[in-house]
Structure formats: structure tokens, C-alpha cells
Amino acid sequence: MKPSPVPNNHNRGAALVCSGLVVVGALHGCRRDAPASVDTAEAITKSTPEDPWLVDIARPAGLDFVHTTGSSGEYFFPEIAASGCALFDYDNDGDLDVYAVQAHALDPAAPRSAGSGANRLFRNDLSDSGVGTVSPRFVDVTEHAGVGDTGYGMGATIGDYDNDGDLDLLVTNFGPNVLYRNDGDGTFTDVTATALPDSGTWSTSAAFVDYDKDSLLDLFVVSYVNFTMANHKVCHSRSSRRDYCGPQSFDAVPDHLYRNNGDATFSDVTQSAGIQGAYGSGLGVVCADFDGDDWPDIHVANDGNANHLWINGHDGTFENNALMSGAAYNGEGVPEAGMGVTAGDFDLDGDWDIFLAHLVGEHNTLLVNNGRGVFEDRTDEHALGGASRPFTAFGVQWFDFNGDTYLDLLVANGAVKIAEAYAHLDYPYPFPNQLFINSGPPAFAFEDRSAQAGPSLTTPEVSRGAAFGDVDNDGDIDVLISNSNGPLCLLRNDVGHKNAWLSLKLIGTESNRSAIGAIVRLERDDAPTLRRRVHADGSYCGANDLRVYFGLADDRKDQTVTVQWPNGLTETFQNLSINKETALIEGHGNGDS
């Protein structure tokens, strides 16, 4: 019998409201006087369940997508891992569109009704909402766009790999992956057969990254385990009830690296780059310059075995330095069930720290970077250990939720083994999600403020992927969450835009057009520099908004930022107005090098 989805009690009927947005040039939106600054601590204290920080607007905004694992009761392993989602501006109209990844029945004996859906693309008509409102309205354009892949979906990532000015889409599957080239007219072409070699493995997360600094986006694709329908095993829960197997039941496999050939095709360079030599049960990936040498490195979160930290050798090769750097295991030298992963400068010391999502009974892990790519597990020191032990986490991201300049964390949770508290349900894998607020210096301690976030966040779901971006262009980061066997949720942030903010869209000219890998530094008077990087990667099986966002608290003066472009050029952009989105074009600032 097919498991039924967990009932969803989110506040689907919440009203959509206009928030402040000012956009320049060809970027779209509506204008309203900027709201007064709000002290973040005071706003948190005054919040009540009737005044939630996050409101699910998916259903009223037109996102009617409901995921299905296609389960027939045989407990095929891919069912429990699916799936992710993406936020990206596919039509270049200045707002974020939604790509939802679907699955289907794997059992050949299952009826068609057990799950046969395609992935879906929803166009955001935010810019067409009318004067005085910035409420997102989504329209299903899957058929017209040609991106309705019907594989067993796992995730998606985005990047302009052919440097033609629009974002292309990679879909990862249990089965062959699919590469869609954006044609720039609202449609895509499936170029998989001619452009992308088949990995032959079960793929999960993926990331576009210019690892060789030739201004062309390459592609890193994470592989999970060697599960096939032929080697399917029967496993049980602790209570002897039939349940899903874990990754230890199957062989780990290597990930894959594809080099961009410059003619809109990719070559598999996994072996020559040195990636072939390390096996892991990979689920998450994040790319950043972890050792401070100005070359992008790659961190892979592995499920139940040592993580990988691929340090860039500057010559097309990588070395897995995870063990020597302290990034392979937790502080006790134990491998954990790495699912989602994110990198950010949460402690304002100028380097990229790593946060990993893990299994119930473990704890999510914070690895603090010393600036040279050496990490120390400081999870408990920053109050992130105990609160995570009761849950299994997948989607995760560093982001400034409340606009106070400090990076916070949202964690999307969902079990992979029967959650005993929900054992009576047909699909007994739900957990509540969590929001952790960063206290800032000197402790940079995190507090679980999920209750203030509201029931849209904390209603138990089987959450998997989470994508982060400003969907309503009001100056704060909203969250798209994909739920296994459940509805897509779009959590509108009703807090962050109450402080001053700056939103930047970077456009590469000599570097890759998406500017993926660029680093933006915002210098402040009598305060540490804020650093952000342009990226779609991180979280779990998803793609995030490529725009760079700075919460500014009560700093309402014009801002100056320095951009280090992926090709090495450093430029300063001055007199940037707050509470608006600004496009920064490579070569149009004050160049320093």
C-alpha cells in the first residue's frame, strides 16, 4: 500500500503583503518608502505566535506542487532521499522563479497512479503584480519551457555555463542526469546527449564552479551509493518494522568533475583531476576558497563516512585534504551522516566556516576555519549541538535572516528511519524545522528561535531540500522547502526587511557571466568587514539565489563594497544606495588590480 503524505497544517491562507523594494536599471519591482529600522532584539522579544516571522505563501501564490516518492511499500532506498528544489531567475525579469523536483514509482509493478509526475517550473510574475504590491504570483510554465523531466528526481543546480546571459539548469536523478540549456526566450533545450557525459551513478547535489579559472563554469556532481533495483535489500527499524536501509548497506562511489570545454560541452575529468581516488556516500557539496589562496576548493558532505575536502592544486588537479585539515570527521574523530552543507563567515574573521547537517542522535556540526583551511569542531561552543540531536537534518544555509548583519541558520529536518513519535502515521518520518539566530560578537552563539518563526516552519514535515532567496524582492531572504511526500512550502520572511539592506546582482564580463565564485566585501566603520560570495550551491540537492544580500541593521548611509571577481580582478563600487537592488558589472567599478 502506498504511504500517504503527512497531513499539512500550514497557514496556507495567509494574506500576501507588499514590502519595500527599490530596483534600478533594467531590474524590475515596485517602489515604496523604506520602512523604519527595527531593533532586532526588540522585534524578537515582541514576536508572538500571532505575529510569526515566517509565513507559508506557497498555496495562495500558486505553488500547488506536491511531491511523491512513488512508494509501493517495497522501501526502495532512493525514495527516502528525494528531493530538492531551486530558486533562479530563468527569464531575466528580475524576480526568482521556482523549480520543483519530482519523483515517481520505482516499482515496475506499481500502478501509474502511484507516482508518475514530472518536475515543474513556476514563473514568478512578481513584476506584473501591479502598482503598490510585490506579492509573488506563480504560473506553471513547465510545458512551454520544456523542463518537465520525468526521471526519479533528486536535485537541481543552476549557472550560465555557456556565458550567454541566462541561467542554465542541471537536474540530478537516480538515473541519468539532465542538462537544460536556457535558450533565452523562456524555453530550454535538453542538451544532455551532446553536452554532458553520463556519470553512471546515483547523483544527488551538484554545483557549477570555475575550478580552473578560465571564466567557464565547470560542474561538480556528487554521487551517493551503488544502489540499483537489482541489489535492493530488505531492512527493518529497531522495532522490527519494515523500514528503509541506510547507506552502509551499499558500496560508496566517487563523485564526478566535468570540465567546460568552451563549446557548450563538458568532458569528464574525474580521473585526471584526482577525484576518482576517493569514495564516499555523497549528499551535499559547497565550493569556496577554504585555504585562502584565491582558488575555489570543494567540500563534500558524505553520509556515514569521511567527508571530502578537495583542495585546488591550481593545475587542474585536487588533493583530498579532509583528514589533515580536520574536515573529515567531527571533533571526536567520528564520521557522521552528512546530508546538507553550507559555508559562510559567521564569525566575521574573514574565512569560510562549514556547517553540516546530520542524523538524529548525532549533532549538526560546525567546523570553524582558522583562515588557512584547517578546521576545528566548535559546535557546542556556539550552542548548535544539543538542539540538533533529536532531529535528522537536510537542507541548511547560512543567511542573515533578520537583517542584523550576522549570519543565521535555518535547518530543514526530516527522518530517514521511522520517527517513533510518529510511528502511527502511514509515512512516519516528519520532524519540525529549526531557525537559529546568531547573537553576534563576542560569543557568536546561536539560539533556537523556531517557535517565534511560527507554525509554517515548525509544523512537522519530511523536509529535504531548501533553497534560499528574496522571492518578493523586499530585501530579506525567503525560504523554499521541498517536502518528501508533501507540499512545496514557500516561507516568506516578514522580519529581515525591517532593517536596512543591500542587494547586489553581479554580472561577469571577463569572469564567468554568473559571477559564481566572486567575493563581495563590505567595509564598515568600527566594525568587522562583512563578506559574502556569489553561489548557488550548498544546502541539499538545491540551488539558491545568486544575488548577494547584506543586512545592515540601522546603518542607513550609502555603502561601498569591494568585489573580487573569479578571474582575479578587484574592483570597488561606491555610493550604493540602501534598500534597493543594484547590478554590479565587472569592469565598471574602480579597478585595483
XYZ file of C-alpha atoms in Angstrom:
593
model
C 0.000 0.000 0.000
C 1.342 3.399 -0.921
C 2.210 5.585 2.096
C 0.091 8.703 2.207
C 1.575 12.150 2.778
C 1.725 13.572 6.285
C -1.188 15.977 6.804
C -0.087 19.573 6.348
C -1.426 22.171 8.739
C 0.490 25.183 7.476
C -1.212 28.547 7.389
C -1.965 28.413 3.669
C -4.436 31.269 3.725
C -2.139 33.995 4.963
C -2.541 37.278 3.147
C 0.211 38.435 0.812
C 1.541 41.884 1.626
C 3.699 44.455 -0.088
C 7.205 45.025 1.272
C 9.778 47.716 0.493
C 11.693 47.381 -2.770
C 13.611 49.772 -4.945
C 15.353 48.430 -8.039
C 17.389 50.266 -10.673
C 18.144 49.932 -14.369
C 16.529 47.010 -16.129
C 15.720 45.232 -12.861
C 12.029 45.089 -12.060
C 9.918 45.640 -8.959
C 7.766 48.210 -7.170
C 8.781 51.162 -5.063
C 7.617 52.055 -1.595
C 9.083 54.259 1.106
C 11.582 52.228 3.119
C 10.280 51.071 6.499
C 11.794 52.386 9.666
C 14.651 50.406 11.183
C 13.677 47.935 13.896
C 15.988 46.798 16.662
C 16.322 43.081 16.066
C 16.414 42.048 19.719
C 13.277 44.073 20.430
C 11.483 42.589 17.413
C 12.304 39.082 18.585
C 11.094 39.781 22.112
C 7.797 41.223 20.929
C 7.016 38.457 18.449
C 4.101 36.215 19.315
C 2.560 33.143 17.685
C 0.041 35.560 16.151
C 2.909 37.525 14.604
C 5.098 34.804 13.055
C 8.395 35.627 11.434
C 7.831 33.187 8.560
C 4.556 32.647 6.702
C 3.949 29.913 4.130
C 2.564 31.572 1.000
C 3.039 28.650 -1.406
C -0.602 27.789 -2.000
C -2.050 31.318 -2.351
C 0.919 32.294 -4.528
C 0.163 29.488 -6.994
C 2.715 26.849 -5.972
C 0.391 23.846 -5.974
C 3.196 21.281 -6.230
C 3.002 18.143 -4.065
C 5.924 15.724 -4.062
C 5.501 11.970 -4.182
C 8.155 9.331 -3.570
C 6.084 6.850 -5.586
C 6.469 4.276 -2.828
C 4.671 0.966 -3.272
C 5.752 -0.378 0.128
C 8.977 -2.002 -1.099
C 11.157 0.674 0.561
C 13.499 1.339 -2.350
C 16.375 3.393 -0.983
C 16.100 6.461 -3.315
C 12.589 7.129 -2.018
C 13.800 8.325 1.378
C 16.420 10.713 -0.065
C 14.263 12.665 -2.542
C 14.266 15.567 -3.231
C 15.372 19.169 -3.717
C 14.318 22.437 -5.368
C 15.751 25.583 -6.951
C 15.248 29.346 -6.934
C 16.555 31.157 -10.011
C 15.592 33.909 -12.427
C 15.304 31.828 -15.585
C 13.644 34.589 -17.676
C 15.807 37.535 -16.564
C 12.841 39.633 -15.441
C 14.326 40.482 -12.042
C 12.497 38.026 -9.807
C 13.059 34.459 -8.662
C 11.257 31.563 -10.279
C 10.781 28.108 -8.737
C 11.866 24.703 -9.986
C 10.371 21.752 -8.102
C 11.892 18.276 -8.434
C 9.502 15.322 -8.593
C 9.815 11.534 -8.319
C 7.707 8.574 -9.461
C 7.077 4.916 -8.739
C 10.243 2.812 -8.959
C 8.425 -0.496 -8.606
C 7.626 -1.712 -12.137
C 4.590 -3.492 -10.697
C 3.180 -0.316 -9.158
C 0.150 1.294 -10.804
C 0.673 4.507 -12.729
C -1.227 6.404 -10.040
C 1.496 5.548 -7.522
C 3.545 8.419 -8.872
C 4.291 9.498 -12.421
C 4.723 13.257 -12.191
C 7.274 15.454 -13.903
C 9.419 18.219 -12.475
C 7.735 21.614 -12.710
C 8.881 25.159 -13.405
C 6.850 28.039 -11.974
C 7.357 31.541 -13.376
C 7.172 34.330 -10.831
C 5.045 37.211 -12.114
C 6.074 39.491 -9.278
C 6.911 42.303 -11.683
C 3.404 42.099 -13.185
C 1.528 42.287 -9.887
C 0.527 45.896 -10.242
C 1.348 49.210 -8.618
C 1.725 49.067 -4.855
C 2.198 45.337 -4.451
C 5.120 42.934 -4.691
C 3.263 39.734 -3.947
C 4.666 36.771 -5.905
C 2.244 35.023 -8.246
C 3.469 31.795 -9.779
C 2.379 30.325 -13.100
C 3.226 26.783 -14.205
C 5.262 27.141 -17.424
C 6.792 23.650 -17.437
C 5.392 22.533 -20.758
C 6.237 25.738 -22.588
C 9.743 25.878 -21.095
C 10.449 22.213 -21.851
C 11.952 21.286 -18.469
C 9.478 18.646 -17.274
C 11.990 15.860 -16.714
C 10.299 12.614 -15.651
C 13.332 10.882 -14.160
C 13.483 9.927 -10.493
C 14.418 13.420 -9.330
C 16.952 14.231 -6.648
C 18.012 17.834 -7.101
C 18.941 20.753 -9.325
C 21.579 23.406 -9.719
C 21.937 26.463 -11.923
C 24.591 28.542 -13.671
C 25.266 30.235 -17.000
C 27.668 27.614 -18.340
C 27.679 28.994 -21.911
C 28.086 32.658 -20.848
C 25.162 33.857 -22.954
C 23.453 35.843 -20.205
C 20.801 33.417 -18.987
C 20.841 30.655 -16.398
C 21.028 27.021 -17.417
C 19.678 24.128 -15.358
C 21.088 20.758 -14.336
C 18.721 18.139 -12.898
C 20.232 15.270 -10.887
C 18.486 11.916 -10.733
C 18.569 8.369 -9.550
C 19.329 7.549 -13.146
C 20.715 9.739 -15.933
C 21.053 13.442 -15.158
C 19.614 16.082 -17.493
C 21.262 19.317 -18.654
C 18.916 22.015 -19.939
C 20.424 24.924 -21.914
C 18.450 28.131 -21.480
C 17.569 29.496 -24.926
C 16.865 32.988 -23.625
C 13.279 33.110 -24.876
C 11.545 31.360 -21.995
C 12.391 27.900 -23.266
C 15.149 25.356 -22.670
C 16.769 22.691 -24.831
C 17.762 19.296 -23.439
C 21.429 19.069 -24.498
C 22.376 16.133 -22.296
C 23.141 13.724 -25.101
C 25.643 16.022 -26.794
C 26.966 18.104 -23.877
C 27.224 16.010 -20.697
C 28.705 12.510 -20.250
C 26.617 10.138 -18.143
C 28.142 9.544 -14.709
C 26.503 6.140 -14.428
C 25.883 6.753 -10.739
C 23.061 7.929 -8.494
C 23.597 11.703 -8.318
C 22.430 13.991 -5.518
C 23.744 17.549 -5.073
C 25.714 19.414 -7.728
C 27.487 22.729 -8.177
C 28.724 24.868 -11.037
C 32.240 26.128 -10.221
C 35.051 27.638 -12.309
C 37.725 25.449 -10.741
C 40.406 26.205 -13.369
C 39.730 29.973 -13.551
C 39.230 30.053 -17.324
C 35.957 32.033 -16.979
C 33.891 28.985 -17.918
C 31.712 27.235 -15.374
C 32.660 23.630 -14.747
C 30.439 21.137 -12.947
C 30.906 19.020 -9.827
C 28.278 16.287 -9.318
C 28.008 14.369 -6.064
C 27.319 10.621 -6.163
C 25.587 8.727 -3.362
C 25.879 4.916 -3.293
C 25.840 1.977 -5.682
C 22.164 1.155 -5.236
C 20.366 -0.484 -8.128
C 16.970 -2.073 -8.405
C 18.790 -5.393 -8.716
C 20.714 -5.084 -5.419
C 17.768 -3.766 -3.383
C 17.834 -5.105 0.191
C 15.208 -5.651 2.873
C 15.866 -3.690 6.088
C 13.980 -3.095 9.318
C 13.656 -0.488 12.052
C 14.685 -1.093 15.662
C 11.130 -2.200 16.371
C 11.465 -4.844 13.633
C 9.078 -2.927 11.402
C 9.995 -2.844 7.701
C 11.980 0.318 7.004
C 14.482 1.908 4.658
C 18.091 0.741 4.542
C 20.957 3.108 5.286
C 23.970 3.932 3.092
C 26.095 1.332 4.877
C 24.084 -1.353 3.069
C 25.616 -0.332 -0.275
C 29.066 0.489 -1.647
C 30.236 4.094 -1.710
C 31.206 5.588 -5.081
C 33.343 8.509 -6.326
C 31.924 11.884 -7.297
C 32.345 13.378 -10.776
C 34.019 16.520 -12.084
C 33.230 17.836 -15.569
C 35.377 20.447 -17.290
C 33.729 23.017 -19.534
C 35.267 22.704 -22.995
C 34.264 26.203 -24.075
C 31.957 24.965 -26.828
C 28.934 24.376 -24.550
C 30.023 20.802 -23.848
C 31.657 19.111 -20.869
C 34.364 16.454 -20.526
C 34.588 14.049 -17.598
C 37.923 14.847 -15.898
C 37.197 12.947 -12.699
C 40.223 10.702 -13.042
C 42.772 13.227 -14.276
C 41.729 15.718 -11.590
C 42.285 13.144 -8.835
C 38.651 12.934 -7.774
C 38.389 9.258 -8.769
C 40.575 8.143 -5.874
C 38.158 8.921 -3.034
C 34.892 7.094 -2.407
C 32.064 8.419 -0.272
C 28.300 8.352 0.155
C 27.903 11.925 -1.023
C 24.833 14.062 -0.423
C 25.941 17.694 -0.157
C 28.509 19.974 -1.789
C 29.757 23.518 -1.296
C 32.538 25.353 -3.166
C 34.638 28.136 -1.639
C 38.245 29.205 -1.183
C 38.768 27.464 2.131
C 42.571 27.815 2.365
C 42.826 31.466 1.301
C 44.851 31.016 -1.900
C 42.227 32.611 -4.194
C 41.327 29.305 -5.883
C 37.986 27.540 -5.337
C 38.028 24.350 -3.282
C 35.233 21.789 -2.911
C 33.771 20.283 0.265
C 31.554 17.193 0.025
C 29.307 16.010 2.873
C 29.314 12.206 2.962
C 26.656 10.114 4.666
C 28.257 7.855 7.276
C 31.841 8.062 6.077
C 34.627 10.653 5.961
C 33.796 13.942 4.269
C 35.983 15.145 1.401
C 37.788 18.470 1.202
C 39.198 18.875 -2.290
C 41.972 21.493 -2.217
C 42.607 23.073 -5.595
C 46.108 22.415 -6.961
C 45.948 25.307 -9.500
C 46.846 22.889 -12.297
C 43.554 21.120 -12.886
C 44.063 18.654 -10.047
C 42.744 18.387 -6.498
C 44.005 16.782 -3.300
C 41.627 15.454 -0.664
C 42.907 17.190 2.462
C 39.888 16.480 4.664
C 41.694 14.260 7.171
C 44.695 16.536 7.714
C 42.542 19.678 7.812
C 40.036 18.427 10.389
C 37.147 18.456 7.927
C 36.718 14.692 7.534
C 35.115 13.888 10.907
C 33.602 15.592 13.917
C 35.691 16.659 16.910
C 35.605 13.151 18.337
C 37.097 11.701 15.167
C 33.828 10.026 14.208
C 32.180 10.133 10.768
C 28.614 11.410 10.781
C 25.677 11.237 8.411
C 26.470 14.290 6.312
C 23.460 15.471 4.325
C 23.299 19.215 3.703
C 26.260 21.597 3.973
C 26.796 25.346 3.889
C 29.796 27.691 4.048
C 29.886 31.247 5.378
C 31.821 33.713 7.518
C 29.538 33.523 10.558
C 32.201 34.850 12.994
C 33.398 37.742 10.807
C 37.054 36.690 10.788
C 37.426 36.654 7.009
C 37.263 32.969 6.129
C 34.631 30.400 5.207
C 33.346 28.173 8.011
C 31.394 24.980 7.355
C 28.134 23.768 8.864
C 26.976 20.193 8.248
C 23.535 18.633 8.708
C 23.432 15.216 10.365
C 21.340 12.313 11.620
C 19.129 12.049 14.703
C 21.248 11.095 17.741
C 24.291 12.842 16.299
C 24.537 16.607 16.224
C 24.854 19.017 13.344
C 28.492 20.061 13.160
C 30.097 23.495 12.997
C 33.653 23.436 11.625
C 35.438 26.733 12.269
C 38.157 27.696 9.789
C 41.456 29.167 11.023
C 41.879 31.033 7.724
C 44.281 28.530 6.210
C 41.837 25.695 5.564
C 42.297 23.977 8.923
C 39.074 23.317 10.812
C 38.056 22.723 14.417
C 34.734 21.340 15.613
C 33.272 24.101 17.797
C 29.636 23.063 17.617
C 28.944 23.135 21.340
C 30.940 26.314 21.889
C 28.466 28.109 19.623
C 25.383 26.373 21.105
C 24.485 24.370 17.996
C 24.903 20.827 19.324
C 22.187 19.884 21.776
C 19.281 21.417 19.881
C 20.036 19.329 16.786
C 20.392 15.862 18.366
C 16.651 14.962 18.273
C 16.427 15.564 14.502
C 17.738 14.467 11.122
C 18.689 17.467 9.010
C 18.961 18.003 5.265
C 18.560 21.498 3.786
C 20.630 24.173 5.555
C 22.077 27.604 4.840
C 23.975 30.461 6.456
C 21.953 33.623 5.777
C 21.187 36.870 7.570
C 17.564 36.139 8.387
C 16.817 39.234 10.464
C 18.995 41.833 8.748
C 21.268 42.494 11.745
C 24.488 41.773 9.729
C 25.142 38.355 11.349
C 24.638 35.040 9.564
C 21.872 32.868 10.989
C 20.920 29.270 10.181
C 17.748 27.588 9.016
C 17.703 23.786 9.106
C 15.153 21.657 7.252
C 14.576 18.369 9.095
C 13.069 15.037 8.112
C 13.744 11.497 9.295
C 15.168 8.646 7.218
C 14.256 5.971 9.756
C 10.861 5.658 11.415
C 10.432 8.525 13.891
C 8.924 6.699 16.856
C 6.855 9.704 17.937
C 5.072 9.463 14.579
C 5.082 5.684 14.206
C 1.283 5.671 13.978
C 1.361 7.614 10.695
C 1.413 5.981 7.276
C 4.547 7.991 6.473
C 6.261 8.199 9.884
C 9.244 10.406 9.063
C 8.296 14.005 9.945
C 10.256 16.429 12.122
C 9.816 20.153 12.804
C 12.264 22.512 11.133
C 14.504 24.935 13.024
C 15.734 28.532 12.917
C 18.899 29.526 14.817
C 19.655 33.210 15.409
C 23.279 34.381 15.686
C 23.898 36.585 18.742
C 26.931 38.238 17.150
C 30.177 39.137 18.929
C 31.833 38.233 21.086
C 30.297 34.764 21.522
C 28.585 34.280 18.145
C 26.279 31.885 19.969
C 23.128 30.579 18.309
C 19.681 30.429 19.870
C 16.869 28.221 18.619
C 14.058 30.684 17.846
C 11.914 28.297 15.848
C 8.832 28.966 17.973
C 8.902 32.657 17.069
C 9.279 31.729 13.410
C 5.798 30.222 13.600
C 3.906 27.078 12.612
C 4.823 27.401 8.940
C 8.342 26.420 9.978
C 7.689 24.113 12.902
C 4.760 22.001 11.700
C 6.346 18.532 11.301
C 7.149 17.632 7.705
C 9.555 15.255 5.985
C 11.693 18.119 4.713
C 14.585 17.597 2.347
C 15.845 20.376 0.079
C 15.760 24.052 0.997
C 16.563 26.931 -1.364
C 17.164 30.480 -0.163
C 16.488 33.787 -1.912
C 14.500 37.014 -1.924
C 11.354 35.847 -3.701
C 9.353 39.044 -3.189
C 12.279 41.456 -3.662
C 11.663 43.184 -0.351
C 15.238 42.947 0.928
C 15.239 39.810 3.031
C 15.793 36.116 2.369
C 12.797 33.806 1.963
C 13.000 30.011 2.051
C 11.642 27.401 -0.356
C 11.368 23.940 1.244
C 10.687 20.693 -0.584
C 8.930 18.046 1.489
C 9.104 14.354 0.719
C 5.583 13.052 0.049
C 4.280 16.507 0.847
C 3.615 20.021 -0.445
C 6.193 22.564 -1.505
C 6.447 25.346 1.083
C 7.494 28.945 0.413
C 8.249 30.702 3.688
C 8.025 34.459 3.348
C 10.375 36.331 5.671
C 8.449 39.063 7.478
C 11.367 40.255 9.637
C 14.590 40.986 7.756
C 13.422 43.876 5.563
C 12.591 45.956 8.651
C 16.297 46.730 8.906
C 18.365 48.456 6.230
C 19.659 46.190 3.456
C 21.654 45.985 0.260
C 21.056 43.531 -2.580
C 23.609 43.060 -5.361
C 23.397 41.243 -8.677
C 26.876 40.583 -10.037
C 27.434 40.256 -13.785
C 30.735 38.916 -15.045
C 32.284 40.074 -18.294
C 35.821 38.685 -18.229
C 34.864 36.203 -15.497
C 32.017 33.712 -15.878
C 28.797 35.594 -16.630
C 27.038 34.309 -13.471
C 29.968 35.639 -11.367
C 29.853 32.379 -9.388
C 32.829 32.403 -7.043
C 33.042 36.193 -6.711
C 33.598 37.529 -3.188
C 31.997 40.776 -2.032
C 33.415 42.669 0.959
C 31.506 45.438 2.684
C 33.772 47.603 4.868
C 32.187 49.163 7.944
C 33.232 51.909 10.332
C 34.347 50.481 13.693
C 33.014 47.030 12.836
C 34.382 43.916 11.117
C 34.080 43.597 7.357
C 31.093 41.639 6.049
C 31.900 39.024 3.403
C 29.558 37.224 1.047
C 30.196 35.052 -2.001
C 28.186 34.525 -5.173
C 26.957 30.939 -5.144
C 24.011 28.704 -5.893
C 25.473 25.687 -4.074
C 25.081 24.482 -0.512
C 22.019 23.261 1.357
C 20.818 19.895 -0.030
C 20.025 18.995 -3.652
C 19.086 22.570 -4.460
C 20.065 25.920 -5.952
C 19.979 29.291 -4.219
C 19.565 32.900 -5.334
C 22.796 34.127 -6.958
C 22.302 37.642 -5.669
C 24.415 38.822 -2.728
C 22.491 40.217 0.232
C 23.721 42.298 3.170
C 21.580 43.094 6.177
C 22.766 46.451 7.551
C 20.853 46.742 10.845
C 20.347 50.508 11.399
C 23.150 51.681 9.081
C 21.223 53.780 6.576
C 24.005 55.579 4.742
C 25.246 54.785 1.228
C 27.590 51.812 1.101
C 30.884 50.876 -0.555
C 31.778 47.322 -1.494
C 34.848 45.647 -2.959
C 34.373 42.777 -5.384
C 36.994 40.152 -6.024
C 35.904 38.656 -9.327
C 36.607 34.985 -10.102
C 39.299 35.884 -12.656
C 41.260 37.869 -10.042
C 40.202 41.460 -10.823
C 39.403 43.502 -7.723
C 37.073 46.490 -8.010
C 35.456 48.957 -5.650
C 31.881 50.154 -6.138
C 30.978 53.286 -4.188
C 27.856 55.197 -3.166
C 25.495 52.248 -3.324
C 22.067 53.230 -2.047
C 20.430 51.061 0.590
C 17.093 49.276 0.327
C 17.462 48.604 -3.371
C 18.956 46.034 -5.701
C 21.934 47.182 -7.757
C 23.651 45.441 -10.638
C 27.460 45.409 -10.427
C 29.093 44.782 -13.809
C 32.670 43.581 -13.957
C 34.948 46.301 -15.301
C 32.598 49.150 -14.342
C 33.954 49.843 -10.870
C 37.196 51.382 -9.684
C 39.708 48.655 -10.522
C 42.527 47.968 -8.088
C 44.273 45.097 -9.849
